[in-house]
Coordinates of C-alpha atoms in Angstrom, one line a residue:
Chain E
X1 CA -27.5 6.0 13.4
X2 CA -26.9 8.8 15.5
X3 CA -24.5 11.9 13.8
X4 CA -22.0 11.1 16.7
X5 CA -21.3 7.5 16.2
X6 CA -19.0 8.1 13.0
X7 CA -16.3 10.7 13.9
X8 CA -13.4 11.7 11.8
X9 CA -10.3 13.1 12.0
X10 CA -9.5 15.6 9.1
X11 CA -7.0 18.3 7.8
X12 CA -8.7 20.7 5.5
X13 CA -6.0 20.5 3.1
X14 CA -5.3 16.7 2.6
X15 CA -6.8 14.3 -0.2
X16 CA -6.1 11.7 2.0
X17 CA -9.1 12.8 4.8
X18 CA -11.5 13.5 1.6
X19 CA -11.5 10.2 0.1
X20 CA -12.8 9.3 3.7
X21 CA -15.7 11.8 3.5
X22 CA -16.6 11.0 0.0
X23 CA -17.1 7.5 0.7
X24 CA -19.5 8.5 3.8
X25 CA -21.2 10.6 2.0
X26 CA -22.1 8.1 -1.1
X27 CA -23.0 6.1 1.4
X28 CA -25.5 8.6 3.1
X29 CA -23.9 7.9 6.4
X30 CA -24.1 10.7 8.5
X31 CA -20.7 12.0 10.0
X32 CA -18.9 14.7 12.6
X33 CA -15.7 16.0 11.0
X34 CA -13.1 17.4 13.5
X35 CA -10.5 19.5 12.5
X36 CA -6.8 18.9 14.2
X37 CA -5.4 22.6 14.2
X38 CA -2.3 22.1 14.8
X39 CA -1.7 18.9 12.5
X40 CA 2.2 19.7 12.0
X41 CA 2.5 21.0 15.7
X42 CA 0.6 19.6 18.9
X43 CA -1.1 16.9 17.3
X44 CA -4.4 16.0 19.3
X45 CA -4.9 13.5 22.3
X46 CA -7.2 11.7 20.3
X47 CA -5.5 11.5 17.5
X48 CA -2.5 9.8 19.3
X49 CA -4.4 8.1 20.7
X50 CA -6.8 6.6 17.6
X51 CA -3.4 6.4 15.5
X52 CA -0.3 6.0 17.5
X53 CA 1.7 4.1 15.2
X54 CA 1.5 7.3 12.4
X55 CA -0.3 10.1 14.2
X56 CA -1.8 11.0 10.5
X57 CA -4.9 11.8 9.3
X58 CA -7.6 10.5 8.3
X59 CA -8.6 8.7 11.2
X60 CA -12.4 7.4 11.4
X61 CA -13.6 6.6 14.6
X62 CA -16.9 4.4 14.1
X63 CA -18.4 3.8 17.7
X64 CA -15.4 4.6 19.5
X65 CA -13.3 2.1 17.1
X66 CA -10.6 3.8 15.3
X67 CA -9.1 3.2 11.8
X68 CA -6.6 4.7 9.7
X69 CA -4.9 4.6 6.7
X70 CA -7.2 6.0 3.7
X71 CA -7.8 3.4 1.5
X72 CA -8.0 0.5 4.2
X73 CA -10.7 3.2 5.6
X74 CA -12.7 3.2 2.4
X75 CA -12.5 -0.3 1.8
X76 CA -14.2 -0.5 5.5
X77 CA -17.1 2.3 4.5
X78 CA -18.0 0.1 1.6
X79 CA -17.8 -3.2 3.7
X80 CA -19.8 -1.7 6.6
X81 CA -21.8 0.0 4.7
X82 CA -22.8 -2.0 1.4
X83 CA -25.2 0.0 -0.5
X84 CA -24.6 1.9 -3.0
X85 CA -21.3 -0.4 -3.6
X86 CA -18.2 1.1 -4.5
X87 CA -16.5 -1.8 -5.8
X88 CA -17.7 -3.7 -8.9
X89 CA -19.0 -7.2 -8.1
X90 CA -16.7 -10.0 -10.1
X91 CA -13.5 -10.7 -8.3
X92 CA -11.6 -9.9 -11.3
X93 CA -13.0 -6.3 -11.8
X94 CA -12.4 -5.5 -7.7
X95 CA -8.5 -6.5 -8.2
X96 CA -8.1 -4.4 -11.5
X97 CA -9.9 -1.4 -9.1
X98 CA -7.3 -2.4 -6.4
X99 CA -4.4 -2.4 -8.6
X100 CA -5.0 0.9 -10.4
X101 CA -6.3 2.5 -6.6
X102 CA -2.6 1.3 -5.3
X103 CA -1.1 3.0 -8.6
X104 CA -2.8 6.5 -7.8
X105 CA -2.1 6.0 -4.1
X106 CA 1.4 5.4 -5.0
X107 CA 2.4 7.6 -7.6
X108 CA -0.3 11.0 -8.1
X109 CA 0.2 12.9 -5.3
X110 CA 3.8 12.6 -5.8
X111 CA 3.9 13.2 -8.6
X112 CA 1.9 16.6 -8.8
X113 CA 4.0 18.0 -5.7
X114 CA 7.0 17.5 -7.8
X115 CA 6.4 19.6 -9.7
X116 CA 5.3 22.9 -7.6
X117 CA 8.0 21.6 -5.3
X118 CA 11.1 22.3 -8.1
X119 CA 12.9 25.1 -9.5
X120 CA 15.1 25.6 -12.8
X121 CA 15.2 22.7 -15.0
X122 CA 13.8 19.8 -12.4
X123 CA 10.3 21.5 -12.9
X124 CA 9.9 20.5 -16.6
X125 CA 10.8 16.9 -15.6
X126 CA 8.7 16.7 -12.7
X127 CA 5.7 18.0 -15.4
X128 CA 7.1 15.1 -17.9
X129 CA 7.1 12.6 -15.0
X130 CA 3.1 14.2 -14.1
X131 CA 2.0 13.9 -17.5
X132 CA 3.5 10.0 -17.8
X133 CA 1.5 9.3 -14.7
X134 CA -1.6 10.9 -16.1
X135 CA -1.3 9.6 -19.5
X136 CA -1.5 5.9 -17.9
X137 CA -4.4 6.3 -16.0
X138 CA -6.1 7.8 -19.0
X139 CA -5.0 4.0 -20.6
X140 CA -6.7 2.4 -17.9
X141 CA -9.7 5.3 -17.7
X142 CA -10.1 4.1 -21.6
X143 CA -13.2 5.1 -23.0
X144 CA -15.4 4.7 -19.9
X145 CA -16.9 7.6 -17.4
X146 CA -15.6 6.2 -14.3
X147 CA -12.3 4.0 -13.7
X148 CA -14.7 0.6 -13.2
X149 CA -17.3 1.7 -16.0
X150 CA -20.4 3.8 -15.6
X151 CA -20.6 4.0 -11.6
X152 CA -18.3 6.4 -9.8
X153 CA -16.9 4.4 -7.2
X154 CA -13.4 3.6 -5.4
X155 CA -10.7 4.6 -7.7
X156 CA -12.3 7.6 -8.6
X157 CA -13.0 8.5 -5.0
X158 CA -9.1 7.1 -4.4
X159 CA -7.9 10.0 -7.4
X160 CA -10.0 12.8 -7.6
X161 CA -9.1 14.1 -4.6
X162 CA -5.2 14.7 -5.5
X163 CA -6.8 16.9 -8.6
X164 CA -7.1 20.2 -5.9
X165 CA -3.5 20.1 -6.3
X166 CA -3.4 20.2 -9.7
X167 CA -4.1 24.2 -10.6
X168 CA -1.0 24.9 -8.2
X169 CA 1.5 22.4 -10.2
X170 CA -0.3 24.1 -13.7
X171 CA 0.3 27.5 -12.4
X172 CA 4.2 26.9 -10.8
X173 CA 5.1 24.5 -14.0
X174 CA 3.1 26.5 -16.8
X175 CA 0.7 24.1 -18.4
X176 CA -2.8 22.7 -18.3
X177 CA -3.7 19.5 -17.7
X178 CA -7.0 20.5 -20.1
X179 CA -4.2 20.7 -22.9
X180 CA -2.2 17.5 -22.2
X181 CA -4.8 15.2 -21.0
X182 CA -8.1 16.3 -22.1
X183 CA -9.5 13.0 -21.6
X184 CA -8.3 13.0 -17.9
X185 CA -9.5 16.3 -17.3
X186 CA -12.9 15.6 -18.9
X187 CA -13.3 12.7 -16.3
X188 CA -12.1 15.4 -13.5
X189 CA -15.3 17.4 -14.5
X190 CA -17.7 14.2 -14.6
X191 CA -16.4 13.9 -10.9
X192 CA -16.9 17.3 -9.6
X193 CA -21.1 17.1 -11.1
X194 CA -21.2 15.0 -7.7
X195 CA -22.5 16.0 -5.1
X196 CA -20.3 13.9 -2.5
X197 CA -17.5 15.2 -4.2
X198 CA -18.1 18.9 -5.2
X199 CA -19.4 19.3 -1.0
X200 CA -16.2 17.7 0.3
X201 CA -13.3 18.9 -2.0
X202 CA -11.4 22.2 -0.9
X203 CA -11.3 24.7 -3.5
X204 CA -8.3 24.4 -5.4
X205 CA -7.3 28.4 -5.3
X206 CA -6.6 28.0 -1.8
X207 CA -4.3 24.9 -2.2
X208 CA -2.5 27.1 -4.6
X209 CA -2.8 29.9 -1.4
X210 CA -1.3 27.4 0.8
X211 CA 1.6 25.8 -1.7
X212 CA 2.9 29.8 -2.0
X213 CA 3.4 29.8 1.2
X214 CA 5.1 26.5 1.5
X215 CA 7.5 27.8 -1.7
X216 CA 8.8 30.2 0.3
X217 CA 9.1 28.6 3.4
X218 CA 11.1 26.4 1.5
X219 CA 12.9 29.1 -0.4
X220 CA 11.8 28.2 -3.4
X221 CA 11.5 31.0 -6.3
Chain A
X1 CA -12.5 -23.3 -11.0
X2 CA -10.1 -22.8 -14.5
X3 CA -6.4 -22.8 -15.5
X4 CA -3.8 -20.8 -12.9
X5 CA -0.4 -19.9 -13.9
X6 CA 1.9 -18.3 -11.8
X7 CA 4.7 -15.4 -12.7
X8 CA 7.5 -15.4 -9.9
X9 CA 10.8 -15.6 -8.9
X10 CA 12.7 -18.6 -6.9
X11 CA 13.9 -15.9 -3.9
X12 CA 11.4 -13.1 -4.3
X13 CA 9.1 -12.8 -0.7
X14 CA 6.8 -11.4 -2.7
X15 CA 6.2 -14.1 -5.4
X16 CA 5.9 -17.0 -2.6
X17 CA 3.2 -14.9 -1.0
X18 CA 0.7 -15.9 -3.7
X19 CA 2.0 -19.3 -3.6
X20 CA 1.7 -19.9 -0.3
X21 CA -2.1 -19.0 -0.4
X22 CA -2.7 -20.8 -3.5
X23 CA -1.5 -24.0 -1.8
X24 CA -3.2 -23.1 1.5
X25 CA -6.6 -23.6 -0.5
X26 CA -5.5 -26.7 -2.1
X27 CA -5.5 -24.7 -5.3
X28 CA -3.4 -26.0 -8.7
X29 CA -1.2 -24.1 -10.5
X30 CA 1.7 -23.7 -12.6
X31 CA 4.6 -22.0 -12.0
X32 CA 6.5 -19.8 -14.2
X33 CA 10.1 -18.5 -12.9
X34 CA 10.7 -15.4 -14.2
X35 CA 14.3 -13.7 -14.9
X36 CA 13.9 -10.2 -13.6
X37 CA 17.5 -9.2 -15.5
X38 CA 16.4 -10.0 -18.7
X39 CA 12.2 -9.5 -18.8
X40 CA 9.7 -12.3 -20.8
X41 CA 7.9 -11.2 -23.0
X42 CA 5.0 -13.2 -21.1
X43 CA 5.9 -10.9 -18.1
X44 CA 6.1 -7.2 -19.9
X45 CA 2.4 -8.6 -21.7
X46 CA 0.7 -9.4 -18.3
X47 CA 2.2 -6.6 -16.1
X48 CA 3.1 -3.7 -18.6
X49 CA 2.7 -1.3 -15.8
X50 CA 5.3 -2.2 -13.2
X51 CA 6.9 -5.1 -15.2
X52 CA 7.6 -7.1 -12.0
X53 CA 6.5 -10.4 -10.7
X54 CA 4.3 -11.7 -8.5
X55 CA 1.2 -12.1 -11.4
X56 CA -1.4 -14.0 -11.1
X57 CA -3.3 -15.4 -14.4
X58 CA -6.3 -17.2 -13.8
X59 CA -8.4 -18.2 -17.4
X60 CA -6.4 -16.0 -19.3
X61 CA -6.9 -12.5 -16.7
X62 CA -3.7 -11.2 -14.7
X63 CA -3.9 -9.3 -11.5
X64 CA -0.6 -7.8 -10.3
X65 CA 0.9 -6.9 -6.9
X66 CA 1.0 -9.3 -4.3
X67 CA -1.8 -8.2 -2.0
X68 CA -4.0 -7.3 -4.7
X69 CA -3.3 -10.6 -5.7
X70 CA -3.7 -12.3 -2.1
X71 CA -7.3 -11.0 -1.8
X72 CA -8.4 -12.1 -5.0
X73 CA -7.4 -15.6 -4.3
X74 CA -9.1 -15.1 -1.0
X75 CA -12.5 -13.9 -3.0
X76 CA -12.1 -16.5 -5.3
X77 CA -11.6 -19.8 -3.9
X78 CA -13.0 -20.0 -0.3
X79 CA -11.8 -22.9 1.8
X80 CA -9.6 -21.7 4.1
X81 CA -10.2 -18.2 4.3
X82 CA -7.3 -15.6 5.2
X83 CA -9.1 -12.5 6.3
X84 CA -11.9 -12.5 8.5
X85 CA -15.7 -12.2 7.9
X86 CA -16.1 -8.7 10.1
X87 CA -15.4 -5.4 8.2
X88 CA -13.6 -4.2 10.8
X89 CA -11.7 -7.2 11.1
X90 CA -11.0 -7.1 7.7
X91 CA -9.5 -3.7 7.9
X92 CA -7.2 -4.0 11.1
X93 CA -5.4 -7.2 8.5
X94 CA -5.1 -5.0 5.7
X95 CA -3.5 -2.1 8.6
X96 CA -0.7 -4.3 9.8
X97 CA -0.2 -5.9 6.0
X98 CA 0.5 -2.3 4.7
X99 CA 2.9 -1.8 7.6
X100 CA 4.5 -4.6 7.1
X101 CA 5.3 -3.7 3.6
X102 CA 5.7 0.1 4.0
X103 CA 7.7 0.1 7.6
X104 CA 9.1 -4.1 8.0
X105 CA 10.4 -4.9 4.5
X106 CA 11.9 -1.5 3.6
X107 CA 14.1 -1.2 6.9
X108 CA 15.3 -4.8 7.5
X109 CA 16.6 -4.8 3.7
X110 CA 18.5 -1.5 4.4
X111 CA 19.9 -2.4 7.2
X112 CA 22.2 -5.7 4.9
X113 CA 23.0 -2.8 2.4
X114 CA 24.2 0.1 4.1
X115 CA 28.0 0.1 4.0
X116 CA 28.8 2.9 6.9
X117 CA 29.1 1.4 10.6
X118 CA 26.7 3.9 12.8
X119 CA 24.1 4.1 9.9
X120 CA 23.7 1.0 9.7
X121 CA 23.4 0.9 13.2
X122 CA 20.7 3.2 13.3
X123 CA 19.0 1.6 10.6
X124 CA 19.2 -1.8 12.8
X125 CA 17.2 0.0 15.7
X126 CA 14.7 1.2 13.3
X127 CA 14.2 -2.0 11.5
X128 CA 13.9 -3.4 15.2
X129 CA 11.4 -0.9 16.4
X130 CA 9.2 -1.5 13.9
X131 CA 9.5 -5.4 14.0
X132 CA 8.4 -4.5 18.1
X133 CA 5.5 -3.0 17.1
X134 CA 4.7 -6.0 14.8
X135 CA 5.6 -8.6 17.7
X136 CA 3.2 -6.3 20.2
X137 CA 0.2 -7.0 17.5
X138 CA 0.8 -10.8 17.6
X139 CA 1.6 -11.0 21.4
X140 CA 0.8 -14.8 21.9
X141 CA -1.2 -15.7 19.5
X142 CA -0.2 -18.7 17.4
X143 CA -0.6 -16.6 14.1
X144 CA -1.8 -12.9 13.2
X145 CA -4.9 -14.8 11.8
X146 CA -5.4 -16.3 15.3
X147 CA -5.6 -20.1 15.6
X148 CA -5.2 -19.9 11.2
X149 CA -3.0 -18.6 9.3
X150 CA -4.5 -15.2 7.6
X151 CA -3.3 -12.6 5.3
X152 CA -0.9 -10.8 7.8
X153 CA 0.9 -13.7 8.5
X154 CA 1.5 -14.7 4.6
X155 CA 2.2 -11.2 3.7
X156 CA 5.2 -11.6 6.9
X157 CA 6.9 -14.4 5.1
X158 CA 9.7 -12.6 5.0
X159 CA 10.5 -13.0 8.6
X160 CA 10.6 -16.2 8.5
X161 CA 12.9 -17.1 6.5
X162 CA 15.4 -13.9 5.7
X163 CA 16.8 -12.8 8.9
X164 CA 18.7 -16.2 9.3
X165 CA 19.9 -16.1 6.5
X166 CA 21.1 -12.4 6.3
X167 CA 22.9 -13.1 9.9
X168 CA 25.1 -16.1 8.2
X169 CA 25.7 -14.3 5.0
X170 CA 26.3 -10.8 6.6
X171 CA 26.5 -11.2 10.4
X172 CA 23.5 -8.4 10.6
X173 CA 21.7 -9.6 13.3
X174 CA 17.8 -8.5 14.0
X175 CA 15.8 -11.0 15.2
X176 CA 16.9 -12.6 18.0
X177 CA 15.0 -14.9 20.3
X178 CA 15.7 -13.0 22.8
X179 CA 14.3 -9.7 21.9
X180 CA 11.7 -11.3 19.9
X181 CA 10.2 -14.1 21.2
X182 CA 6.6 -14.1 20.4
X183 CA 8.1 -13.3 16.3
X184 CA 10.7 -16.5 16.8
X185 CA 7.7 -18.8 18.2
X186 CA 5.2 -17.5 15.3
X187 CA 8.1 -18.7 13.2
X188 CA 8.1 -22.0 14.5
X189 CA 4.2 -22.4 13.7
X190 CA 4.3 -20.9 10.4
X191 CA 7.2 -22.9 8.7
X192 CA 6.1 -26.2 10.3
X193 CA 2.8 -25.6 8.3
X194 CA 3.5 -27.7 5.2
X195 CA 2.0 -25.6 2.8
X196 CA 4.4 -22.7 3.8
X197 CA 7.7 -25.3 4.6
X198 CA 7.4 -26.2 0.7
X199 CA 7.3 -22.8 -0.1
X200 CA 10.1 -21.3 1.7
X201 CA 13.3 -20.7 -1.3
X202 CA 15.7 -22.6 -1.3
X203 CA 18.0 -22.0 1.7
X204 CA 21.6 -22.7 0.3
X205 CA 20.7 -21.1 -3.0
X206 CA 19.3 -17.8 -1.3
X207 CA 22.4 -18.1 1.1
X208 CA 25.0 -18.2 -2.2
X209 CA 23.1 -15.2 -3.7
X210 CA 23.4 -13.1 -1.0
X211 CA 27.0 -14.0 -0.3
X212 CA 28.1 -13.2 -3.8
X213 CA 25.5 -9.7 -3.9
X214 CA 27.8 -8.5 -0.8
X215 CA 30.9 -9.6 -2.8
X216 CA 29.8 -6.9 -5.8
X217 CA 29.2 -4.5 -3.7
X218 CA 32.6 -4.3 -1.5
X219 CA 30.1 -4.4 1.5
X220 CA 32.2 -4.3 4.8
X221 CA 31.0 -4.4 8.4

């Protein structure tokens, strides 16, 4: 397949756009990432185009066909493109991957911006809210490597992600996620030893660059 | 293919979504209603995470959240299949499922609560521009499935039943035949399908509940 036949639409910032990479990139599909500049200003023609009902990214673009919304993205990457899966086999496993992808989707990114996003007293029950979250995906995390057993796979491309965000929530809030969830953040490190994942995610430093300046654009001290 | 219970409620959307599939592929089950005010023990053991219903147990497993849920029935028993063979297919269902339940659902239930005149007004042309963008998708069609009925059309139960009913009990009125006529024909085909007609809650009883809801709440229009 030609490198132009799989486009996508990205945000250098946003966990949403890496889980999209990640998954072409297990999949050894080769890709053209374009960057909208000016995501929260002029949004580009083709990204109104590809995804006029949002106008978000990720989009993917695969021959001209666009697609959006992460997770219904990924799903389609590991459909397309079935080897290596990133779903187990048995229907029963694939809906406990679904329900726990859905949880993350739903509740981690949240949940971290809560915190860096508060001042005074709502910061230390944003963290207690963070650490709740994290301390049920450790329960479901158990004592395997991965979320669906030795292979990395969808919910771990789903979470890991959101963790970029986490070193500007430990710094703003004044805790480590080491400290509190050790077993959470030993399966963060078992991520980042991949190569999909260590190539794609942004370096966390400048996510905490970039939430100081959102602070005080939002006047918080 | 083993025992199947289902966890639900007699008036929740969501709960007659999995039953509605089950019964599309001829598949047995039991039924377990559920008293969201005062939680089974049966419930908090098989969805400890949210605690809600629907939940699916099949052979002793349980699989939460409705579309979760949908696609593992679909995975699981194949005779009449609701999403379509094609990845990409596959993804433009689960596309106009999520907006279904993140845009549809959330702004037509708003719009029967909100007490003030003009915002509930406003909420009324949101809830309708979303429900256009929906009708533009189906345009003709007998179903969102096509000439079946597939997962978008299941997961849009809620149309056909609730809007009626909110216009008696409230006088909040959305969808008309006027401004919607492809969503008022789809209607038609989807509650004369028998599976769905025995499936839809029980009119009068939904009718009395939301009657006496608005009499708690002093709602006025």
């Amino acid at each position: 397949m030609s490198k132009e036949d799989v486009l996508t639409l990205d945000y250098w910032c946003s966990p949403f756009c890496m889980r999209v990479k990640i998954g072409l990139t297990e999949k050894g599909v080769a890709y053209e990432s374009r960057e909208e500049e000016d995501l929260f200003g002029e949004k580009s023609e083709l990204l109104l185009k590809s995804n006029p009902i949002y106008q978000k990214v990720p989009v993917l673009l695969h021959n001209g066909k666009p697609l959006s919304e992460s997770m219904i993205i990924l799903s389609y990457i590991d459909e397309q493109w079935p080897s290596p899966p990133l779903l187990p086999s048995c229907a029963y496993a694939r809906a406990q991957a679904r329900f726990w992808a859905d949880y993350i989707d739903k509740k981690l990114f949240e949940a971290v911006c809560g915190i860096w996003r508060s001042q005074g007293e709502a910061v230390e029950v944003a963290k207690k809210g963070f650490i709740e979250v994290l301390k049920v995906l450790e329960g479901a995390l158990g004592e395997k490597d991965f979320f669906c057993g030795d292979t990395f796979g969808y919910v771990d491309i789903v979470a890991i992600p959101i963790t970029i965000w986490f070193l500007a929530s430990e710094r703003y809030g004044n805790f480590q996620v080491e400290t509190e969830c050790p077993k959470f953040a030993a399966w963060i490190k078992r991520c980042l030893q991949r190569e999909s994942v260590s190539k794609v995610l942004t370096d966390p430093e400048k996510i905490y660059g970039f939430v100081g300046v959102a602070r005080k654009m939002q006047g918080i001290e | 293919m083993g025992e199947v219970q289902v966890l639900g409620s007699w008036g929740s959307p969501y709960s007659r979504r999995v039953e509605m599939a089950l019964k599309l592929k001829g598949v047995e089950y039991e039924f377990i209603e559920q008293d969201l005010a005062n939680k089974s023990p049966l419930l908090l053991k098989y969805n400890p995470i949210h605690q809600k219903v629907p939940v699916l147990v099949h052979n002793g497993q349980a699989i939460a959240e409705s579309v979760v849920i949908l696609e593992y029935i679909d995975e699981t028993w194949k005779g009449y299949p609701l999403l379509p063979q094609d990845p990409y297919g596959r993804a433009r269902a689960r596309f106009w499922a999520k907006f279904i339940d993140d845009k549809c659902y959330t702004a037509i239930w708003q719009t029967v609560w909100i007490k003030e005149r003009k915002e509930r007004e406003k909420a009324i042309e949101e809830a309708s521009h979303h429900l256009k963008t929906l009708e533009n998708e189906l345009r003709d069609n007998k179903f969102f499935g096509g000439e079946t009925i597939g997962l978008v059309d299941i997961v849009s139960n809620f149309f056909s039943f609730w809007p009626d009913i909110v216009q008696e009990a409230a006088g909040v009125e959305i969808v008309t035949e006027e401004r919607f006529p492809f969503l008022c024909k789809w209607k038609i085909e989807f509650t004369s399908c028998s599976a769905i007609k025995e499936n839809l809650p029980d009119r009068d009883k939904l009718l009395a509940y939301l009657k006496a809801q608005f009499t708690r709440s002093a709602w006025k229009y």
